[in-house]
Coordinates of C-alpha atoms and ligand atoms in Angstrom, one line a residue:
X99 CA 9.6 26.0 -5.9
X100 CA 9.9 26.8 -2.1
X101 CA 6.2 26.6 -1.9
X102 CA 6.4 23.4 -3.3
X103 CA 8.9 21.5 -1.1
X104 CA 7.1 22.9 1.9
X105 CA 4.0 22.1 1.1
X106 CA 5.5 18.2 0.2
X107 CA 7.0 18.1 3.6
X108 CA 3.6 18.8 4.8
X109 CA 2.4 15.9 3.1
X110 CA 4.9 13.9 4.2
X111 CA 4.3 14.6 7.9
X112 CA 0.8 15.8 7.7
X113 CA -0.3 11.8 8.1
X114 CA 2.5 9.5 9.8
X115 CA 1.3 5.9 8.7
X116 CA 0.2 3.9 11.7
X117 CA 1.9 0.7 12.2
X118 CA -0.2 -2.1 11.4
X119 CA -1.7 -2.9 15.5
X120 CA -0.4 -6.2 17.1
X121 CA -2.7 -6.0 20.0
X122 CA -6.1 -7.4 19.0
X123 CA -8.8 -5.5 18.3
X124 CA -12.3 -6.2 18.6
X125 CA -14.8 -4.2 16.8
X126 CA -18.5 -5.6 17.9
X127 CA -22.3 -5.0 17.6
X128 CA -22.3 -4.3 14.0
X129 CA -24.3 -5.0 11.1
X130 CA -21.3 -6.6 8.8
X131 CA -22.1 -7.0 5.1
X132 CA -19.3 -9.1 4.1
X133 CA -19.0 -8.0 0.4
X134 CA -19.3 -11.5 -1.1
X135 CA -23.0 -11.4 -1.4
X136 CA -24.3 -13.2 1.2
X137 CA -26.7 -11.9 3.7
X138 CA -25.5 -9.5 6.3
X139 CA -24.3 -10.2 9.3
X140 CA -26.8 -8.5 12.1
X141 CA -24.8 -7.9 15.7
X142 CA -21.6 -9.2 14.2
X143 CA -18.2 -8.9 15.6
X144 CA -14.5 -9.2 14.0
X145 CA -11.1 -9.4 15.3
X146 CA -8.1 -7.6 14.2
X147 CA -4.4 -8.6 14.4
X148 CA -1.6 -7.4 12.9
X149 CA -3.8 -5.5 10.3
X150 CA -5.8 -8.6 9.2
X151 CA -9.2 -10.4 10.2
X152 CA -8.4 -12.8 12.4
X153 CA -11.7 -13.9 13.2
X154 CA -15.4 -13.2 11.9
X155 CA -19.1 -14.2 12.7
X156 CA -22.5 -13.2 15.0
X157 CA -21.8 -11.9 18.9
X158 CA -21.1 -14.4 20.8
X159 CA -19.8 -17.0 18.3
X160 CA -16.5 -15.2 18.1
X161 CA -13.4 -16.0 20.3
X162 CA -12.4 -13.0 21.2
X163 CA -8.7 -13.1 22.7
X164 CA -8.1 -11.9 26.3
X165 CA -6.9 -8.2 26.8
X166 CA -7.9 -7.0 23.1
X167 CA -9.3 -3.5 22.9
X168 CA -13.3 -3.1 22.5
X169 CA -14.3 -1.1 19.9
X170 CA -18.5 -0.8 20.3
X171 CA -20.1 0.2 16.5
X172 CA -23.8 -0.3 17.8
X173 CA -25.9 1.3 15.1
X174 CA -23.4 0.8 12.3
X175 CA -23.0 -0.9 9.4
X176 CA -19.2 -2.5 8.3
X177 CA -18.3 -3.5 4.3
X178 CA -14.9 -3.9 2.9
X179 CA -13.2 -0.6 1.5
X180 CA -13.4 -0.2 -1.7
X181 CA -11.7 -1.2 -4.9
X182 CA -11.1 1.0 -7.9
X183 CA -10.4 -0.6 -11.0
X184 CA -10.1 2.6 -13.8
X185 CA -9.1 5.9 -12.5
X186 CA -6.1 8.0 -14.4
X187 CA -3.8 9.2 -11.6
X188 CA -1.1 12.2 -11.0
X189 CA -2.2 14.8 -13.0
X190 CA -4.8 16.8 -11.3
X191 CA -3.0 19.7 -9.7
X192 CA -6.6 21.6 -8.7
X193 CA -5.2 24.9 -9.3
X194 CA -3.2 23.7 -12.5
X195 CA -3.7 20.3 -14.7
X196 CA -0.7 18.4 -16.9
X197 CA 2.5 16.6 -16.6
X198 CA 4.0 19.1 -14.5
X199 CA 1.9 17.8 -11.8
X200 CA 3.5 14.3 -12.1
X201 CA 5.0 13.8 -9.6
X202 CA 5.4 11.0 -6.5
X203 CA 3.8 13.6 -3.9
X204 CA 0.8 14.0 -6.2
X205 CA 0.4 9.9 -6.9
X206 CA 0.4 9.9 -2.8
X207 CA -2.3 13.3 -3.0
X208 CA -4.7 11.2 -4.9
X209 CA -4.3 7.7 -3.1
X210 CA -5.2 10.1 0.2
X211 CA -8.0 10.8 -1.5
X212 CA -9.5 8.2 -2.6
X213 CA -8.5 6.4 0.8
X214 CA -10.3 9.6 2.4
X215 CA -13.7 8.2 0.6
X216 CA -13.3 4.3 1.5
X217 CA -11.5 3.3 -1.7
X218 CA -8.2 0.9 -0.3
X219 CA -6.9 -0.2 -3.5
X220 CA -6.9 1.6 -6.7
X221 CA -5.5 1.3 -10.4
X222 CA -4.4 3.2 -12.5
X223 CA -4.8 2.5 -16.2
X224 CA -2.6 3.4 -19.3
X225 CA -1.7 6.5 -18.1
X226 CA 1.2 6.5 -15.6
X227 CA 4.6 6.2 -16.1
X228 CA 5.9 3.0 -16.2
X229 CA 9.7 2.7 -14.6
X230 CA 8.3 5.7 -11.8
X231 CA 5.2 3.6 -11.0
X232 CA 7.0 0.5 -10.3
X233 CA 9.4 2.6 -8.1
X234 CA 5.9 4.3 -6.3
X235 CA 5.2 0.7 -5.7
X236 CA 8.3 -0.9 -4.0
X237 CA 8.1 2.4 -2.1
X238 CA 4.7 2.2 -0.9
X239 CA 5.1 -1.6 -0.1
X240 CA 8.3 -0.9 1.5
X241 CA 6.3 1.6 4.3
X242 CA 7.7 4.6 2.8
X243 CA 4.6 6.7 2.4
X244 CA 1.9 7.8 5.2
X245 CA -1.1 5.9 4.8
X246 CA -3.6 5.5 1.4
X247 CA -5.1 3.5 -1.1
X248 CA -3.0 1.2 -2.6
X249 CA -1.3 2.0 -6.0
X250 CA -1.6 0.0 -9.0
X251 CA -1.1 0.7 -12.4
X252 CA -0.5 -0.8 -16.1
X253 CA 0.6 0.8 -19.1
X254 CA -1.4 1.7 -22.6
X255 CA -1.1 1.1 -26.1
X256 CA -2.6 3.0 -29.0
X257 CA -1.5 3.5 -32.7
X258 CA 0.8 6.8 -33.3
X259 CA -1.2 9.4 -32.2
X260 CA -3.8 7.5 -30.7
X261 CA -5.6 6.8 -27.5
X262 CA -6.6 9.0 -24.9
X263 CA -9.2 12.5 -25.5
X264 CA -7.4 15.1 -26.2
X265 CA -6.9 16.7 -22.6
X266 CA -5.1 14.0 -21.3
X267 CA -3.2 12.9 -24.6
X268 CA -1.4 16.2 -23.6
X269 CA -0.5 15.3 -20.7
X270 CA 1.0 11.9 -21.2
X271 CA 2.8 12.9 -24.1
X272 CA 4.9 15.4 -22.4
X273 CA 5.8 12.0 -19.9
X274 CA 6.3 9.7 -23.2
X275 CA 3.7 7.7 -21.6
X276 CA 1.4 6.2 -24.0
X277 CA 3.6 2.9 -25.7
X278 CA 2.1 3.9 -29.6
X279 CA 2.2 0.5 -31.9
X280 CA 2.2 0.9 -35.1
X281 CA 3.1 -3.0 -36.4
X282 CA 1.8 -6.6 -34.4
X283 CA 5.8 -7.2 -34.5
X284 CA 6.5 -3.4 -32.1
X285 CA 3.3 -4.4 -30.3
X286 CA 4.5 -8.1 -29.5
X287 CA 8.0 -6.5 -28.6
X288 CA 6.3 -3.7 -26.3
X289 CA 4.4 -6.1 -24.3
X290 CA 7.0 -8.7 -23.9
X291 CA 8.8 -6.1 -22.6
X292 CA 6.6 -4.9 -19.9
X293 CA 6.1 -8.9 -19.1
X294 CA 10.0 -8.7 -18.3
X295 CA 9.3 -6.0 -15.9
X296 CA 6.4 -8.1 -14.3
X297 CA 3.6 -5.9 -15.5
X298 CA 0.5 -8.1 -15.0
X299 CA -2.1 -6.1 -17.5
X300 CA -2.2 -3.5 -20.3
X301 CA -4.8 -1.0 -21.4
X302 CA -5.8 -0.6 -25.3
X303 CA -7.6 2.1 -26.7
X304 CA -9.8 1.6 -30.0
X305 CA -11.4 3.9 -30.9
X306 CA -11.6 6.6 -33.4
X307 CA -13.2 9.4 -31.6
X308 CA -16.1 10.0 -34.5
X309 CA -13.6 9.7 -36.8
X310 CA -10.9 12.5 -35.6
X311 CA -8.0 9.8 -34.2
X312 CA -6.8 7.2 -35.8
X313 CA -7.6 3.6 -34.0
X314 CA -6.2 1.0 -33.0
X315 CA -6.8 -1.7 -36.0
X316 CA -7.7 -5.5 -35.5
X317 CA -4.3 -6.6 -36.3
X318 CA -2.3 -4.7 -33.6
X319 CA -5.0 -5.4 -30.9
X320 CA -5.1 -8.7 -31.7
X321 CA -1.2 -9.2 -31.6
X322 CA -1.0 -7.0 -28.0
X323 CA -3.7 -9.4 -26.6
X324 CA -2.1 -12.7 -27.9
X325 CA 1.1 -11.8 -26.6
X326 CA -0.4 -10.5 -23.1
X327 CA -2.1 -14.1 -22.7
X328 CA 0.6 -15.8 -23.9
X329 CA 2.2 -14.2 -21.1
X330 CA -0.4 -14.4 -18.4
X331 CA -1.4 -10.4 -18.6
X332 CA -5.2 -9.1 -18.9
X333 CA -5.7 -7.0 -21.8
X334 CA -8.1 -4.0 -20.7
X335 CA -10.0 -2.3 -23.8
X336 CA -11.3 0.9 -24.2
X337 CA -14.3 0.6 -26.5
X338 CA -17.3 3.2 -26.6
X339 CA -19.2 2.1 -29.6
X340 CA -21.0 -1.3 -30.4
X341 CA -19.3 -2.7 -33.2
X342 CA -15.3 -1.4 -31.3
X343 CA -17.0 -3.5 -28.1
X344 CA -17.6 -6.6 -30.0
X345 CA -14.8 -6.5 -32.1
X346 CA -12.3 -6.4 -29.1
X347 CA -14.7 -9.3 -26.9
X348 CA -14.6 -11.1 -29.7
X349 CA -11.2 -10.5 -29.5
X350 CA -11.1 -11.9 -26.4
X351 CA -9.9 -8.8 -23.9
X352 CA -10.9 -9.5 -20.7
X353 CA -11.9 -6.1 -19.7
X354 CA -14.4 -4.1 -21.3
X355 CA -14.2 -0.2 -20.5
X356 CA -17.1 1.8 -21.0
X357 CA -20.6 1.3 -21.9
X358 CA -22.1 1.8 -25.3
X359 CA -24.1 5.1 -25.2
X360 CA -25.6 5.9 -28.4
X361 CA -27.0 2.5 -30.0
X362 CA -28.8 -0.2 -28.1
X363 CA -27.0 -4.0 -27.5
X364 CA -28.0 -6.4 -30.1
X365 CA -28.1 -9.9 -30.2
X366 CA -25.0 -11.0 -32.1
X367 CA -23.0 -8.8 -29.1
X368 CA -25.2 -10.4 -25.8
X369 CA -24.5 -13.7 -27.4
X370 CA -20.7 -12.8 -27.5
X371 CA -20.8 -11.6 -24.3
X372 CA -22.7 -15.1 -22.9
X373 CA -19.8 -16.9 -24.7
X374 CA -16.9 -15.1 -23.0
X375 CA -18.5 -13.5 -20.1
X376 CA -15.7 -10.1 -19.4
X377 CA -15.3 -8.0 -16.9
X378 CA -16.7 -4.6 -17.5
X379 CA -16.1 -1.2 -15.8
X380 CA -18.8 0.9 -16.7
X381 CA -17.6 4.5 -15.7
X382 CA -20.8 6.0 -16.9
X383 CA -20.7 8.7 -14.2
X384 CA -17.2 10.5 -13.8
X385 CA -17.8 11.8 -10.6
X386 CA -21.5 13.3 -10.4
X387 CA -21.3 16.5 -12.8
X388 CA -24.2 17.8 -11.0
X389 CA -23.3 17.5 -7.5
X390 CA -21.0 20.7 -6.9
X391 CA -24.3 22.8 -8.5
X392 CA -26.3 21.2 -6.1
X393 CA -23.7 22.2 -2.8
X394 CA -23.4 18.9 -1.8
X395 CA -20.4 19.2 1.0
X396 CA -19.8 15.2 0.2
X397 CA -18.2 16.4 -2.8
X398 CA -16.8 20.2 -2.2
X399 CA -15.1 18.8 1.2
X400 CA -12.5 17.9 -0.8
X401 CA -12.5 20.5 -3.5
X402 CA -10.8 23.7 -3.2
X403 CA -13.3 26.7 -3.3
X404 CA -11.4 28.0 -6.3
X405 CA -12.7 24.9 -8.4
X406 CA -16.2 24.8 -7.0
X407 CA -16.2 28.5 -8.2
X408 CA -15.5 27.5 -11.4
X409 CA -17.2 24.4 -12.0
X410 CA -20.4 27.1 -10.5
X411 CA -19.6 29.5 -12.9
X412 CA -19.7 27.3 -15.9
X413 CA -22.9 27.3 -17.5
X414 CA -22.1 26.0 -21.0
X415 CA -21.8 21.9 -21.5
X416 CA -18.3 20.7 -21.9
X417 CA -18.5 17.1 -22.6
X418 CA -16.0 15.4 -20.0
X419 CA -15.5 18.5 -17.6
X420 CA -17.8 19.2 -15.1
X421 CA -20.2 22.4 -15.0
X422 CA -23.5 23.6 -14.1
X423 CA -24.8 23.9 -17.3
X424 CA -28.1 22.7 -19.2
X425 CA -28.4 19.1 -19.7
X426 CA -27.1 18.2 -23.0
X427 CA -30.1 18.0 -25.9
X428 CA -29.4 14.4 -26.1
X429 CA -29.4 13.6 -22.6
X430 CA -33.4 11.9 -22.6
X431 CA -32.1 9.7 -25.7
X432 CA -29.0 8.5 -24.0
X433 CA -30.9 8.1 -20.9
X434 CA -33.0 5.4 -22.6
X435 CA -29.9 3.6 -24.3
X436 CA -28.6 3.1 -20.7
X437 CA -31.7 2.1 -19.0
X438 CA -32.0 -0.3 -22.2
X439 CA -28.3 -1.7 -22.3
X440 CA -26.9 -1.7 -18.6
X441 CA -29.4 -4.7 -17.6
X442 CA -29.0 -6.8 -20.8
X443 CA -25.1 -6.1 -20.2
X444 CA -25.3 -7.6 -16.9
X445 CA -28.1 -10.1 -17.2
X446 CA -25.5 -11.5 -20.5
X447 CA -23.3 -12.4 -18.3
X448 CA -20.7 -9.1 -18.1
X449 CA -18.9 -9.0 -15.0
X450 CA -19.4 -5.4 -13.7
X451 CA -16.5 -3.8 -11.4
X452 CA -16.0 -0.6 -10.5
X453 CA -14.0 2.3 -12.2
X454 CA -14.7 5.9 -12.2
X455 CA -12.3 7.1 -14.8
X456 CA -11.5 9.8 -11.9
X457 CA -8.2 12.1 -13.5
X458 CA -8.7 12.2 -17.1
X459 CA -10.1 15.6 -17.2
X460 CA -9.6 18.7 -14.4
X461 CA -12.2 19.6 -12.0
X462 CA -13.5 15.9 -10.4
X463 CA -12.4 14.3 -6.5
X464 CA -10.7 11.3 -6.6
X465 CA -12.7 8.7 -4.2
X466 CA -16.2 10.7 -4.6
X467 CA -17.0 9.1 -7.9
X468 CA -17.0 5.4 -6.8
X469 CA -19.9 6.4 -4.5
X470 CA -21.8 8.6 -7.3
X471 CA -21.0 5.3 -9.8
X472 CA -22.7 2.8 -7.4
X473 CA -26.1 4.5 -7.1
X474 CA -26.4 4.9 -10.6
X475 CA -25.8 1.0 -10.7
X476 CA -28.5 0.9 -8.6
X477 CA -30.9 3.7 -10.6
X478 CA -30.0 1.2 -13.4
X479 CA -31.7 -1.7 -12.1
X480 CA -28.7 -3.7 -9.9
X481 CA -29.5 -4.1 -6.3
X482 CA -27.5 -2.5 -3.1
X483 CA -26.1 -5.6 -2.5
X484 CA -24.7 -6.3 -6.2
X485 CA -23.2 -3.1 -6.7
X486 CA -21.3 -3.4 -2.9
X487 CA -20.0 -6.2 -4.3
X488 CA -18.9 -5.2 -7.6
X489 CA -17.7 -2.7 -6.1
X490 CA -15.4 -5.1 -3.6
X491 CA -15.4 -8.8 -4.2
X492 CA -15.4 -8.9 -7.8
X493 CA -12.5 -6.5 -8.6
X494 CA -10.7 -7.8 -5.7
X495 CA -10.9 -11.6 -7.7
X496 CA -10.4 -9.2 -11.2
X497 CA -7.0 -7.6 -9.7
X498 CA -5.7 -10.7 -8.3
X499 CA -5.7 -9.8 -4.6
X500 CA -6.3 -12.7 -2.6
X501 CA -6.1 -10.4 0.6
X502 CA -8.8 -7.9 -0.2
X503 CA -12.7 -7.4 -1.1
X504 CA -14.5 -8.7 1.6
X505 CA -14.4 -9.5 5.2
X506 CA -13.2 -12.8 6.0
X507 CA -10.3 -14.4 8.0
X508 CA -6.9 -13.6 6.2
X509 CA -7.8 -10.7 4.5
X510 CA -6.4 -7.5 5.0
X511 CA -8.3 -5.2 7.6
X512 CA -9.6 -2.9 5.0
X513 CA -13.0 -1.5 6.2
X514 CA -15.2 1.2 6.2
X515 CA -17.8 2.1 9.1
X516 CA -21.0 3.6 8.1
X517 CA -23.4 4.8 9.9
X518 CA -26.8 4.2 8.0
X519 CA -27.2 1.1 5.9
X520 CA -26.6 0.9 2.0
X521 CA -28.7 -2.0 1.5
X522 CA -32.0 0.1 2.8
X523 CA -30.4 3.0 0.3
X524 CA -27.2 3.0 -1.8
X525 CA -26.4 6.7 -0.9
X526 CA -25.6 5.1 2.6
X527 CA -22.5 4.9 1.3
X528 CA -21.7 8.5 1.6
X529 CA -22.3 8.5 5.4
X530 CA -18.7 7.5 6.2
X531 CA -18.0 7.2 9.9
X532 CA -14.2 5.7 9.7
X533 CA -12.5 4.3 7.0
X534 CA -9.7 1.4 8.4
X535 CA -7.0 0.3 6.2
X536 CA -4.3 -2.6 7.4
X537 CA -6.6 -2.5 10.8
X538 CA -5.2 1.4 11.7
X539 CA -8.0 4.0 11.4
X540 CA -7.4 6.2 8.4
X541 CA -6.9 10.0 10.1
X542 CA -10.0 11.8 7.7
X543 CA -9.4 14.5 10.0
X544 CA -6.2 15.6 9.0
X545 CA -6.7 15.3 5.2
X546 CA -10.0 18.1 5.5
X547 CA -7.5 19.7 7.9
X548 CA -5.0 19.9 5.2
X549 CA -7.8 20.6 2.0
X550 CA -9.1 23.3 4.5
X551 CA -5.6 24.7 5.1
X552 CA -4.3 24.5 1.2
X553 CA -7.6 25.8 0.3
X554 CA -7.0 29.0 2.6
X555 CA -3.4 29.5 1.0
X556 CA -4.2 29.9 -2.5
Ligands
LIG877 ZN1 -10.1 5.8 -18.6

């Protein structure tokens, strides 16, 4: 327990949040891709005030105020942080996994994270608790924490017994977390409920797991998602199969989860999806399951050795954990269904944001798997530019944040530098110079400081 309050105090003043600059800042001679789509900005320049864009455009078209600092990022390339739209937060531990590791510290451990990798905004879905979450919030707005990626959340609904895979179903139900429905009266209640406490989306799960769970039936999913747009609230589904995704677009959630992996889209569900055009986080990837085999130090810079060691050492398939074993035998069939159903998906009119589904299982880095989900987009058929802004715009206009997702005046200084271009190659991504967030530099530094110093402890 003494270990554990020193090492939170070390969090705590490991990272002093910097207050949001008042002097101008002028960052110039970059190439600024803007995240909306539109062509990039060659030689561009942006001015920062009191952590927001106060000004944007080509050299020399800017006004740039007297007596701001210079910052010179000849050679780089600018886009707007990141947005994460599907992780499951607070209960990786990386030496141990579960509810025990629940705890506000932890939240903070994973925002670091994924701030670390370029992600300023992240949510997490059906999985945290509700009353603590809210709390994490008010304390986060309120300046209480050191820097990270901003915390959101919403809560989950499954029938008794429900939901989640197994590994995490654990772990929320030592924390009560999971709000099980068993009636379209207890689901109306639940949801009016969380409307009263402002909650602005809910998760559902349906699905039956090949038959092993019970799931969610038509009558309780369509009584949580009348009542949630009765009330202004997304619904968010979790749907693996064909006929689960069509029965909940049909439905009418306005976030699909997941992408169908073992039959190919059909007509009656591209028509469907023409008609009421949702949003849709893919999380194909979880992270990149090969990328610890293959020593790549953009992943095992933030993994302690211990867990590379294991993930090394694990030569058998587990289907959601990572390991270094033999593809799975079905691995060249799936392969075709994605290459098959991710372009009809999007070319239907699905609104593709980014998720990872970072958390739900031991052994992945929060922040690495948005990177590893993008150029799969992009092995998939969408181009650089598309998944940027799927992966900034789009779930910035999905989450409701009017200050995020690209550059523009107003918006919240939330940047990261690179220094190669992502529209010449996706991975580009990965070659993070600074990350900003509110217009003060994220200190990268001091989190591989810290992993470096945790990892040397254990
Ligand atoms: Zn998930």
């Amino acid at each position: 327990m003494k270990r554990l309050v020193g090492c939170i105090a070390v969090v705590l003043l490991g990272a002093t949040a910097s207050p949001a600059q008042s002097q101008a800042v002028v960052y110039e001679r970059a190439r600024l891709i803007v995240g909306d789509g539109s062509a990039p900005i060659e030689n561009g320049t942006f001015v920062v005030q009191n952590g927001h864009i106060t000004a944007i455009g080509s050299q020399g078209s800017v006004t740039v105020p007297a007596r701001a600092t210079r910052v010179n990022l000849a050679g780089k390339t600018v886009m707007p942080a990141m947005i994460n739209v599907h992780v499951h937060i607070g209960y990786e531990g990386y030496s141990t996994w579960g509810a025990q590791n629940y705890t506000p510290q932890n939240v903070l451990d994973h925002l670091q994270r994924e701030a670390f990798y370029g992600t300023a905004a992240t949510q997490s879905v059906g999985t945290s608790p509700v009353d603590a979450s809210i709390q994490f919030q008010r304390d986060q707005k309120a300046g209480k924490f050191p820097q990270a990626s901003r915390f959101f959340f919403m809560p989950g609904y499954a029938p008794p017994n429900g939901g989640p895979d197994q590994v995490l179903r654990v772990a929320t139900n030592a924390l009560h977390v999971i709000n099980e429905v068993s009636t379209a009266e207890e689901a109306r209640a639940s949801v009016q409920k969380m409307a009263g406490k402002g909650i602005k989306n809910v998760k559902i799960w349906v699905d039956d797991r090949g038959g092993t769970y019970p799931k969610m039936t038509p009558e309780g999913y369509n009584a949580i998602i009348d009542e949630a747009h009765k009330r202004g609230m997304m619904v968010h589904a979790h749907a693996t199969t064909l006929p689960d995704q069509k029965a909940v677009v049909r439905a009418g959630v306005d976030v699909v989860v997941h992408m169908v992996q073992n039959a190919k889209l059909d007509d009656e569900y591209l028509a469907l999806l023409a008609q009421k055009k949702p949003y849709w986080a893919t999380v194909i990837t979880l992270g990149d399951p090969t990328a610890v085999c293959e020593h790549d130090p953009f992943f095992e810079q933030a993994m302690p050795s211990k867990v590379i060691a294991q993930i090394r050492a694990t030569t058998e398939r587990r289907p959601l954990a990572p390991s270094c074993g033999p593809p799975s035998p079905n691995a060249a069939r799936r392969e075709e269904i994605l290459a098959y159903n991710f372009p009809k998906m999007i070319a239907a009119g699905a609104r593709i944001v980014l998720g990872t589904d970072t958390g739900i299982e031991p052994g992945h880095t929060f922040g690495s798997g948005e990177h590893v989900e993008m150029a799969r987009w992009v092995q998939l058929g969408l181009t650089p530019m598309q998944a940027i802004v799927a992966a900034t715009q789009r779930p910035a206009e999905l989450m409701g944040l009017k200050d995020e997702g690209t550059l523009a005046v107003g918006k919240r200084a939330d940047f990261i530098v690179l220094d190669a271009n992502p529209l010449d190659d996706i991975h580009n991504t990965r070659k993070i110079s600074d990350v900003y967030l509110d217009g003060a530099k994220f200190d990268r530094e001091a989190m591989l400081a810290r992993w470096k110093t945790a990892d040397a402890s254990q």
